[in-house]
Each structure stands twice: as structure tokens, then as C-alpha cells.
Amino acid sequence: MFAHLNCHSNYSFLAGANSIRDLVDAVNHIQCPALALTDTNGLYGAVEFNRIAKNTGIHPILGVELTSQTLPSTPVKPKVDNLKFIKGTEHCTVNHDQPITQRAIILAKNITGFGEICRAITARHLNSQFSLVKQLITLSDNVILICPNLDLLNQVTQERGGQNIYAELAHFPDRKILQFARDKNLPVVATNRVFFCQPEDREVHLLLSAIRTKKTIYSIPPKEAISKEGWMKSPKNMIQLFKNIPDAISNTLKIAEQCDVALPVGKINFPPFTPPEGETHSSYLGKLARIGIAQIYPNPIPIKVVRRLRYELKIIHDLKFSPYFLIVWDIVREARARGIETVGRGSAANSLVCHALKITEVNPIHHNLYFERFLNSERTDYPDIDVDFPSDKRDEILNYVFKKYGREYVALISSHIHFRGRSAIREVGKAIGVSTKEIDRLTGPLPHSIVISQINEIRQIVPECRNLPLEDEPYRSMIAQAQRIEGFPRHISVHCGGIVISPFVITDLIPLQRTSKGFIVTQYDMYPVEDMGLLKIDLLAQKGLAVLADTLAAIKEKNGER
């Protein structure tokens, strides 16, 4: 048997041609026992892959393909065959200083190795002086390294030995790599560097590559596209391809057996919040809530309020959510102490405890709001408390959170930006060489929320779309190709308000990277962050609240009071 150990999903942004579900289904179809997800410089889909693979009966192997550009250590001679038919190259010179891309696969053997991968990816994205060689040298025996680059293999093995290092034979039995491995006594492993499930899916890969490089599918630089052999070949095909190197096949299963990462999915991980001496989290929360209630209601406090408060506190205590409420209360308390306007919103307004802690302004007793809409005994995930701050003051509150809990324990959460109907059609049009005028003619009348599969129905409903010639070229091709990438992740951005606060160093479980605007964010979006049991809080910047705060300040300055 055989296991694919170098596979890329569409989380290898603008390169991988299939979703994680597609990859797992393809592996299940060809009856491979295990699959490694090794997206380029990222673990964006790791949690989703772990869940889907296990539910399908496939053993998931979590890893990454880490890349880096570097100058060649030895001069590269020009290949005359590539130049002799090009007019004007008789006197050309070759730039020996042109960077080359080095790459290596890192697979986690256990949760400790997974943390090493997270930190390596973070260094790759945040360290301007990142060196792939130096990073690989520091890796422990909790990971397995697979590499096709002779220069990289030579440097790493000289520094740390050959333990848990394999020479990669990708697509075919490379004689140079094989000879190097035999000379250095390194094991070899066969991969197919999969970027698409079936040979015909390479069309999607080329389309994405054209979008990534801002070229057309007819002018993609050869080095920017994957070989047509990079599809999910069956074990039978791979065994035949490497029939003279049987250890390259058997080593795939040997590696798969060593890799078993138990992600802490579903486990609640509260950051530390230290209550006053002699208090537990639950007792302190109850004390604060009763103080707040006493300020809201004059004596005697209505019996239904007392019963409601006891009921809510019991549910919160039973679900072990007391630290969460205290953390949010502390953030709101700090904002008020600094004179920053703040208000909680959403289903938290159904909670009397939130109202007593001054997180929300709405009295749920007065408005007959049901606590169960916010939290109930059947719920195991975090309740959702959204807190608004003036847009010009949110950064001040964020700095407080980072300072209180430590910058290694707090991070902004990313948002994964996906291709939607109109954007997919526009990008496909550019990639296949359609003029901007023709692209605008098709996409201009379309609703922004369009789903491509419903475009014919839209044409019947929306008057501006009724005369669109969807059956004519190039529109038919644009729509057909766009539908293949609709919903694919394109890049990451920063979530509008989400932050994660962790009881351990964030990069033990989540890689970080910088967005195009310079924000450092988690590679996971909000859903995997919550799946991993980490505390997500929405601290939102509200322009309207900033206007109100400025207005109240101006009134106070003029009249002496608000």
C-alpha cells in the first residue's frame, strides 16, 4: 500500500485546485489508508481536515510545505537547449544571482511536533530574516522532514544528522536525489506533490495560477505551474512508477504510522483570570452580579429577579463559564474606568448577569427576554458576548488586553476571504484574456450576492440581467470556469472584532501571519479557533458610538454636564 504525504488543498491559496473534502473523498476512493495535508506555508485547513478525514475513516497527517527563496550556493549553468531557438540570445548572459525556491515538507508526529510546525510557519511569515535551513536545523524528533532539495538536505544533515529526514522523490525516481540519499545513508520516500485530484482538474490549477501571477492562462511562467503529473494517483500507479525503489513506497506507510496528532478539539481552554484571595471564579462572579443587581433595584429586590439571577449563575457555574464572564467584565470595567463608552449587544442582552455586570444596558426582566436564547445547559461552546467600543478607542482597549494577558497569549483572529460569484467571474475573465469591457458587460448588472449556479434564475428575476447573453462566448466559458472556483479561499484578512486569548503561547497550536495591511492574525479563522476550545471575544469598533461619545463630550464642554 501507499500513502500520499505531499498534498495541497485550495488552502494553498491560488494553487490548490480542490477542497479538503474533495481530497479526502479522492483518497478514500483509491483506498489509501492515510493522507497528509501539506498546504504551502500554512495550516489554515488543519482543523477542518482533521475532522473530515477522521469522519471518513482516513488517518489524518498534519503538516506543511515550507518554502523560502534563496540564492543558489553554486553557479547554475544555462541550458543551451532552452536558448538556441530564441532569436537574439546568441550573446545573452545568465543571471546567476536569481533566487531559487527551496521547499521542505514537515509532518507532525505528535502534538508537540504540531506546535513546532506552528512556530516554524509563524517565523516564515513574521521574520524578515527567515532562513529555511536554520529553521529546519532546529527541528526536534517530534517531526519528520521530507525534502527534495540536495543543497538543503546536505546542510541540514550536516548540522543535525539524518534522524527523521527523508529525501523526497516527487513525481518520478530522480537519479540525483536517489544517489545522494544512498551516499548519505538517507531513506527516500515517494510523493506525487498533489495539487489536484484528477488530471482534468489541472485546468483549475492553471486558472488559479494565472490569477495569482496576474497573467493569462496562456502566459503563465512555467515555474509557477505544477506538472501535469501532480494529481492523486492510485497506490497501484505509484507502486508501478517506483517499482525499482520499493523502499520509497513502503516508507510512506512507515511515516504515516509515526504521525498521530491529537488536536484538543472540543476541550475548553480558559485563559487565566485571578479572582481576589479567598474567592473562586464562580463565587466572585456571583458577588459582582449581586452588587450590580443591588444598584439596579432598590430594596427589596423583586423575588423573580433573585430567582432569575440564581438560575443564570447556576447555569454559568455548571458549564464552567465563570472565567469567561469575568474576563469580559474586566475589559468593560477598564473601558469605563478610562471614560470610554461601551455597550454589549446581541443575545447577551438576554442575560441578567451581563446586565448586572454592566456589560449590557438592556434589562432582560423588564423586556421579558429569555436567558436560554443566550445560554442553556445543553450548550458546550462559548456564549457569544459582543462588545462595542468607539472606533477611535478600540485600539486602546486592545492594547490593554495584550498587556494584561501578554502578547504571546493574545492575537487578532483572521477572516478567510473567499471567491464569491461576481469576483470569481471577473477574475476568470481576466485569466482567460477577456477584455475589461466584456467583463464589465457581464458582471455589472449582476447582484453582489449572486450565486453562480442561480445565474439563470437571476436573469429571469432581475430586469437588468434579462438580456445578458449567457450562452454566448466568452461569457459561457467565464461562468463555467468561475463556478469551479466559487467559494475557494483567496487570501486572509483581519476579523472585524474577534480576538483570541489563550492560556498557553498562541503558537503552540495556531500559526500567525501578517495580512496585506500589516495586521498579525491567526491563520485559523473564528471557527477552528472555537473548535480548538480557545476563548474568542468580539471587541468591535463602532463609528456610531464614536460619534455619540464625541457629541456627549462636546455637550459637556459647552454646558458643564452631559
mmCIF file of C-alpha atoms in Angstrom, residues 7-24 37-40 42-46 48-49 52 194-197 201 204-205 208-209 212 232 416-419 483-492:
data_model
loop_
_atom_site.group_PDB
_atom_site.id
_atom_site.type_symbol
_atom_site.label_atom_id
_atom_site.label_comp_id
_atom_site.label_asym_id
_atom_site.label_seq_id
_atom_site.Cartn_x
_atom_site.Cartn_y
_atom_site.Cartn_z
ATOM 1 C CA CYS A 7 -0.920 17.095 -0.836
ATOM 2 C CA HIS A 8 -2.264 20.603 -1.271
ATOM 3 C CA SER A 9 -5.848 21.762 -0.915
ATOM 4 C CA ASN A 10 -7.306 25.073 -2.021
ATOM 5 C CA TYR A 11 -5.811 26.483 1.200
ATOM 6 C CA SER A 12 -2.590 26.594 -0.792
ATOM 7 C CA PHE A 13 -4.054 29.882 -1.947
ATOM 8 C CA LEU A 14 -4.474 30.265 -5.708
ATOM 9 C CA ALA A 15 -2.688 26.976 -6.395
ATOM 10 C CA GLY A 16 -4.554 24.004 -4.919
ATOM 11 C CA ALA A 17 -7.409 23.030 -7.240
ATOM 12 C CA ASN A 18 -9.608 21.045 -4.843
ATOM 13 C CA SER A 19 -11.234 21.425 -1.464
ATOM 14 C CA ILE A 20 -10.246 19.390 1.587
ATOM 15 C CA ARG A 21 -13.447 17.380 1.193
ATOM 16 C CA ASP A 22 -12.509 16.589 -2.420
ATOM 17 C CA LEU A 23 -9.026 15.418 -1.400
ATOM 18 C CA VAL A 24 -10.314 13.165 1.376
ATOM 19 C CA LEU A 37 -2.314 17.793 4.182
ATOM 20 C CA THR A 38 0.728 19.948 3.448
ATOM 21 C CA ASP A 39 -0.534 23.304 2.241
ATOM 22 C CA THR A 40 2.076 25.885 1.338
ATOM 23 C CA GLY A 42 0.050 27.357 6.258
ATOM 24 C CA LEU A 43 -2.178 25.236 8.468
ATOM 25 C CA TYR A 44 -5.336 27.136 7.508
ATOM 26 C CA GLY A 45 -7.356 23.977 6.923
ATOM 27 C CA ALA A 46 -5.769 21.692 9.532
ATOM 28 C CA GLU A 48 -11.256 21.010 9.144
ATOM 29 C CA PHE A 49 -9.052 18.343 7.540
ATOM 30 C CA ILE A 52 -13.301 15.350 7.775
ATOM 31 C CA VAL A 194 -0.581 16.612 -5.379
ATOM 32 C CA PHE A 195 -2.285 19.896 -6.292
ATOM 33 C CA PHE A 196 -5.367 18.421 -7.999
ATOM 34 C CA CYS A 197 -7.411 15.254 -7.600
ATOM 35 C CA ASP A 201 -8.533 19.411 -12.518
ATOM 36 C CA VAL A 204 -8.450 24.829 -12.310
ATOM 37 C CA HIS A 205 -4.860 24.900 -11.077
ATOM 38 C CA LEU A 208 -5.723 29.899 -10.165
ATOM 39 C CA SER A 209 -2.055 30.244 -11.120
ATOM 40 C CA ARG A 212 -2.047 34.547 -8.668
ATOM 41 C CA MET A 232 -3.938 11.998 -6.862
ATOM 42 C CA HIS A 416 -10.742 33.960 5.236
ATOM 43 C CA ILE A 417 -11.778 35.841 2.115
ATOM 44 C CA HIS A 418 -13.400 33.590 -0.494
ATOM 45 C CA PHE A 419 -14.242 33.935 -4.154
ATOM 46 C CA GLN A 483 -18.293 28.089 -10.881
ATOM 47 C CA ARG A 484 -15.333 25.734 -10.346
ATOM 48 C CA ILE A 485 -13.551 28.187 -8.027
ATOM 49 C CA GLU A 486 -16.570 29.839 -6.405
ATOM 50 C CA GLY A 487 -16.208 29.530 -2.639
ATOM 51 C CA PHE A 488 -12.458 28.889 -2.774
ATOM 52 C CA PRO A 489 -10.374 30.783 -0.192
ATOM 53 C CA ARG A 490 -8.447 33.599 -1.862
ATOM 54 C CA HIS A 491 -6.470 35.227 0.954
ATOM 55 C CA ILE A 492 -6.798 36.154 4.601
#
